[in-house]
CSV table of C-alpha atoms in Angstrom, one decimal:
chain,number,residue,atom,x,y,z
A,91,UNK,CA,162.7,114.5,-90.5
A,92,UNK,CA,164.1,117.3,-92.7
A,93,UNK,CA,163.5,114.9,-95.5
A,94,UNK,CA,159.8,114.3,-94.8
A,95,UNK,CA,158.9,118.0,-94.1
A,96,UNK,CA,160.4,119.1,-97.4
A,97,UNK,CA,158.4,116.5,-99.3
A,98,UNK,CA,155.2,117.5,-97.7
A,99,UNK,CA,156.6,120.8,-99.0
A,100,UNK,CA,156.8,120.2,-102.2
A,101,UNK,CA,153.7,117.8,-102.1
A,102,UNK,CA,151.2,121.0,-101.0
A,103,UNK,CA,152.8,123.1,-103.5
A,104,UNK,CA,152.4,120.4,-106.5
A,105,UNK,CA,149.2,120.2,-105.1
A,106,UNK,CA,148.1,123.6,-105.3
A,107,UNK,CA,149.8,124.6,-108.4
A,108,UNK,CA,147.7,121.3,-110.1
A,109,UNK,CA,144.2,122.0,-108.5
A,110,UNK,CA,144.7,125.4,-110.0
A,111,UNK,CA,145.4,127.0,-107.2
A,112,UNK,CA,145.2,127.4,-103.1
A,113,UNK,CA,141.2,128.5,-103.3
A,114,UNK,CA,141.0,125.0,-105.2
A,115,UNK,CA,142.7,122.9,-102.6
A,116,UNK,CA,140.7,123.9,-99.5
A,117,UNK,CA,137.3,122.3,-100.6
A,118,UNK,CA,138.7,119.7,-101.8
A,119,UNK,CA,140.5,118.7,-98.8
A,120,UNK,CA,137.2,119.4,-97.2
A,121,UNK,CA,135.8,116.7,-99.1
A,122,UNK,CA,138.7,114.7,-98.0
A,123,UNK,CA,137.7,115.5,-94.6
A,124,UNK,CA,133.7,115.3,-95.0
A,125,UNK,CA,132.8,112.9,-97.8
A,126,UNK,CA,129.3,112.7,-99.3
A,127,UNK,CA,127.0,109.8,-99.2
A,128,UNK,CA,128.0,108.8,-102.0
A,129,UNK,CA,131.6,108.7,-101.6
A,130,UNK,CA,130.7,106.7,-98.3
A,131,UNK,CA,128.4,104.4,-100.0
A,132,UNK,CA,131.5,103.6,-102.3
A,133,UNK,CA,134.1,103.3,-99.5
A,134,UNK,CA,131.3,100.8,-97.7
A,135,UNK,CA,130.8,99.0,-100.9
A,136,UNK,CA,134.6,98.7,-102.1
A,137,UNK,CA,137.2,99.8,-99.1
A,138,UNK,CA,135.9,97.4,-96.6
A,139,UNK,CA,136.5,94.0,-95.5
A,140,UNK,CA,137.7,91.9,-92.0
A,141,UNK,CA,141.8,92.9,-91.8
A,142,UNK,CA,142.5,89.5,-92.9
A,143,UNK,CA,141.2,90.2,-96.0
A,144,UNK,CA,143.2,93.1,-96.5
A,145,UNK,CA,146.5,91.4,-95.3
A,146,UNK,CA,146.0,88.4,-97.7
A,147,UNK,CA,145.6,90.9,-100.9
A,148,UNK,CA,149.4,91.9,-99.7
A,149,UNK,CA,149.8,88.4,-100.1
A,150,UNK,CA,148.4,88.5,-103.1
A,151,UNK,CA,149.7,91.3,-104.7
A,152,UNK,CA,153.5,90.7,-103.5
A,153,UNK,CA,154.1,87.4,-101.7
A,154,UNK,CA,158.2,87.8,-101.9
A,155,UNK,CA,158.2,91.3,-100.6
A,156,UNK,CA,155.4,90.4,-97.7
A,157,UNK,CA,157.4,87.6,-96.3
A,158,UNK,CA,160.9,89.5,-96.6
A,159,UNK,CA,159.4,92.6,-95.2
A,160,UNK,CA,157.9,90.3,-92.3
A,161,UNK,CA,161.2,88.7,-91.6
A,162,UNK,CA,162.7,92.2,-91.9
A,163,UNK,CA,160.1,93.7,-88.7
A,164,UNK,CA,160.8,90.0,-86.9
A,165,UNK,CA,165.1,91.0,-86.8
A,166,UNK,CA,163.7,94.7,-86.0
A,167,UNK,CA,161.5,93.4,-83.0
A,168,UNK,CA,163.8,90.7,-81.6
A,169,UNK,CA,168.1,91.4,-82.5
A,170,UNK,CA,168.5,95.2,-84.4
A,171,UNK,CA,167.0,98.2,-82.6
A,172,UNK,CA,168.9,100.8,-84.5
A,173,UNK,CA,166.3,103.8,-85.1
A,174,UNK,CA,166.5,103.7,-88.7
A,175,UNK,CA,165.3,100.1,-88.8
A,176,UNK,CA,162.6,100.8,-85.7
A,177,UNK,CA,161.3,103.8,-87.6
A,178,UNK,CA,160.6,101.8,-90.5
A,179,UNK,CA,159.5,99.2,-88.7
A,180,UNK,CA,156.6,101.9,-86.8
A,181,UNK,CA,156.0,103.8,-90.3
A,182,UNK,CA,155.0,100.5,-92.1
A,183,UNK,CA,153.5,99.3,-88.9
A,184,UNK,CA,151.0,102.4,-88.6
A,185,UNK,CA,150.1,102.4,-92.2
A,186,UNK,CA,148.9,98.7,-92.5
A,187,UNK,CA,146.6,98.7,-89.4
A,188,UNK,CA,145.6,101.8,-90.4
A,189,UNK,CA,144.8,100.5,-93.9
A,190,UNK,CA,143.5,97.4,-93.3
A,191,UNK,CA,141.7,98.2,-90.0
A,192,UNK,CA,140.2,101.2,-90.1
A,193,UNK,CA,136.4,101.1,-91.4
A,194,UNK,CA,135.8,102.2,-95.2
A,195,UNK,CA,139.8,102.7,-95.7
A,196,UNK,CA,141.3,99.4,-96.9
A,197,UNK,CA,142.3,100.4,-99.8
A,198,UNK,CA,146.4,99.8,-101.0
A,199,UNK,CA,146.9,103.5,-102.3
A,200,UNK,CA,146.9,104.4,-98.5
A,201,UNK,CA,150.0,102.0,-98.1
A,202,UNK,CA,151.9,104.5,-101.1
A,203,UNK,CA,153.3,106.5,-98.6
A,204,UNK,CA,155.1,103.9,-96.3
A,205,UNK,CA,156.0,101.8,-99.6
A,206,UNK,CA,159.8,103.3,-98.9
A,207,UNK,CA,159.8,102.0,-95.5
A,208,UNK,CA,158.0,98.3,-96.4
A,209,UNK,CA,161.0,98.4,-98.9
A,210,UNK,CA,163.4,99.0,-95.9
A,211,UNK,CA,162.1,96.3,-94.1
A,212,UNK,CA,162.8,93.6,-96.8
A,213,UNK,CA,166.2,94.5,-97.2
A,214,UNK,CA,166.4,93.8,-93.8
A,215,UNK,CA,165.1,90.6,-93.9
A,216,UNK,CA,166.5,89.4,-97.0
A,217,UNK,CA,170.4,90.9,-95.6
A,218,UNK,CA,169.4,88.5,-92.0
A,219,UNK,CA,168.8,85.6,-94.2
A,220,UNK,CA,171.4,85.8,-96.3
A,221,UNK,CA,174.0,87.1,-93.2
A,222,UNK,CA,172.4,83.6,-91.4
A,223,UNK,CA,173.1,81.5,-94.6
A,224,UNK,CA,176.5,82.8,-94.8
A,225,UNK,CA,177.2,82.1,-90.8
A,226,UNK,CA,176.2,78.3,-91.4
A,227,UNK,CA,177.0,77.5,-94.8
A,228,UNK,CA,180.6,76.9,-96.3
A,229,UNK,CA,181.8,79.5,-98.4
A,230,UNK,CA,180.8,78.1,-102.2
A,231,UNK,CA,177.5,76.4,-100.7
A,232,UNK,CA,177.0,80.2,-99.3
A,233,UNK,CA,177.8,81.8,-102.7
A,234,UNK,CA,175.0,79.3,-104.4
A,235,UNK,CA,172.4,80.1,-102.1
A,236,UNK,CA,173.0,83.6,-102.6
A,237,UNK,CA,172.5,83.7,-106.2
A,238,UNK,CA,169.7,81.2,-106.2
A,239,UNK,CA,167.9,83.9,-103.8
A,240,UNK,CA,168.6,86.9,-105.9
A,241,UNK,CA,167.3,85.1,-108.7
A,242,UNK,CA,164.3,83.7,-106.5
A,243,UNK,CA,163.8,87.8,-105.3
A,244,UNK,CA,163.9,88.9,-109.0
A,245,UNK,CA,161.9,86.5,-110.2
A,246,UNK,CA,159.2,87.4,-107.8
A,247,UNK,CA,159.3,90.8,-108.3
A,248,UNK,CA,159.2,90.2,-112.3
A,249,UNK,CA,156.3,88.2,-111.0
A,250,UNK,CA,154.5,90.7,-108.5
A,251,UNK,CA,155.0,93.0,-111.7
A,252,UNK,CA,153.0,91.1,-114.1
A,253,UNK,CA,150.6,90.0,-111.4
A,254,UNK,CA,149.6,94.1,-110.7
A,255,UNK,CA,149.7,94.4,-114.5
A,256,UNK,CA,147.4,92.0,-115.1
A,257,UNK,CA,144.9,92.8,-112.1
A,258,UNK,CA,145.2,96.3,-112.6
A,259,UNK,CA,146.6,98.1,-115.2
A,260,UNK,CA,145.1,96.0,-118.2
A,261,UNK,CA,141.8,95.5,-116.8
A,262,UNK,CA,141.7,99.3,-116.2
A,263,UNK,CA,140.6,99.1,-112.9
A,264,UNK,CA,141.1,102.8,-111.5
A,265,UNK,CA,140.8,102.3,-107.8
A,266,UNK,CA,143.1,100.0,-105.6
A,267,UNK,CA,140.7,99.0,-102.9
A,268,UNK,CA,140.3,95.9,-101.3
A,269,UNK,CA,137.0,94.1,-103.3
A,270,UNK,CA,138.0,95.7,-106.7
A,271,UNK,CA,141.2,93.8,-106.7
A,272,UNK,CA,140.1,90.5,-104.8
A,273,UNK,CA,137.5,90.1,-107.8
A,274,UNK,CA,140.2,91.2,-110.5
């Protein structure tokens, strides 16, 4: 908690000291609050789609991490209540329906701020799976599987890499919503 207020902190004050100031900030957040037609004719346009849609760009945009982080909230839910592990479990929760169900808002920069906790969640999925392998393998059968799945997890994430690279960064494309990236 200490944590989080301290980085919203330092947030507001990188945020003021960037816009030039606190008499910048204000109508900007104002716009934030109140967009213009055009701003909402962009979000209708671009940052909207069924949930489904936004669920499978995940799947598109990190397959390895999805499916960890899913196993991760499934040993959360049903065996390892610890409030670490819950909390993640309700941060990530919150910021994916949010993001993929809320009208003009499905749009992956909205998911930045829970990235920590999605995180959290795969470790805990891929640490149940390998704990699990471990319980009913043999000891060098166990050691195998292990590095075949830290080479299967690097590999993925070398490949989730070069997959945003090649959607986003070299195209150029400036904007992480939902139909920019599903036609990159």
């Amino acid at each position: 908690v200490w944590g989080s207020l301290a980085s919203v902190v330092v947030a507001v004050c990188v945020l003021v000291v960037a816009a030039g100031g606190f008499a910048q900030v204000v109508p900007a957040l104002k716009l934030s609050i109140n967009p213009g037609p055009r701003a909402i004719a962009y979000m209708s346009e671009y940052s909207s789609c069924p949930w489904y849609t936004f669920v499978y760009l995940l799947w598109i945009t990190g397959p390895i991490p999805l499916v960890l982080a899913a196993a991760g909230a499934a040993v959360v839910v049903f065996r390892d209540r610890r409030n670490a592990a819950v909390c993640a479990l309700l941060v990530t929760a919150a910021f994916v329906f949010f993001a993929s169900g809320y009208p003009l808002m499905q749009n992956l920069r909205y998911l930045s701020p829970a990235n920590g906790a999605f995180c959290l969640l795969a470790g805990i999925g891929f640490w149940y799976l390998m704990n699990l392998a471990q319980q009913r393998l043999q000891k060098t059968a166990y050691q195998r599987v292990l590095v075949v799945s830290i080479v299967v997890v690097l590999i993925g994430l070398f490949h989730d890499y070069a997959t945003f690279n090649s959607t986003v960064v070299q195209p150029g494309i400036l904007d992480l919503s939902v139909k920019l990236l599903q036609h990159a």
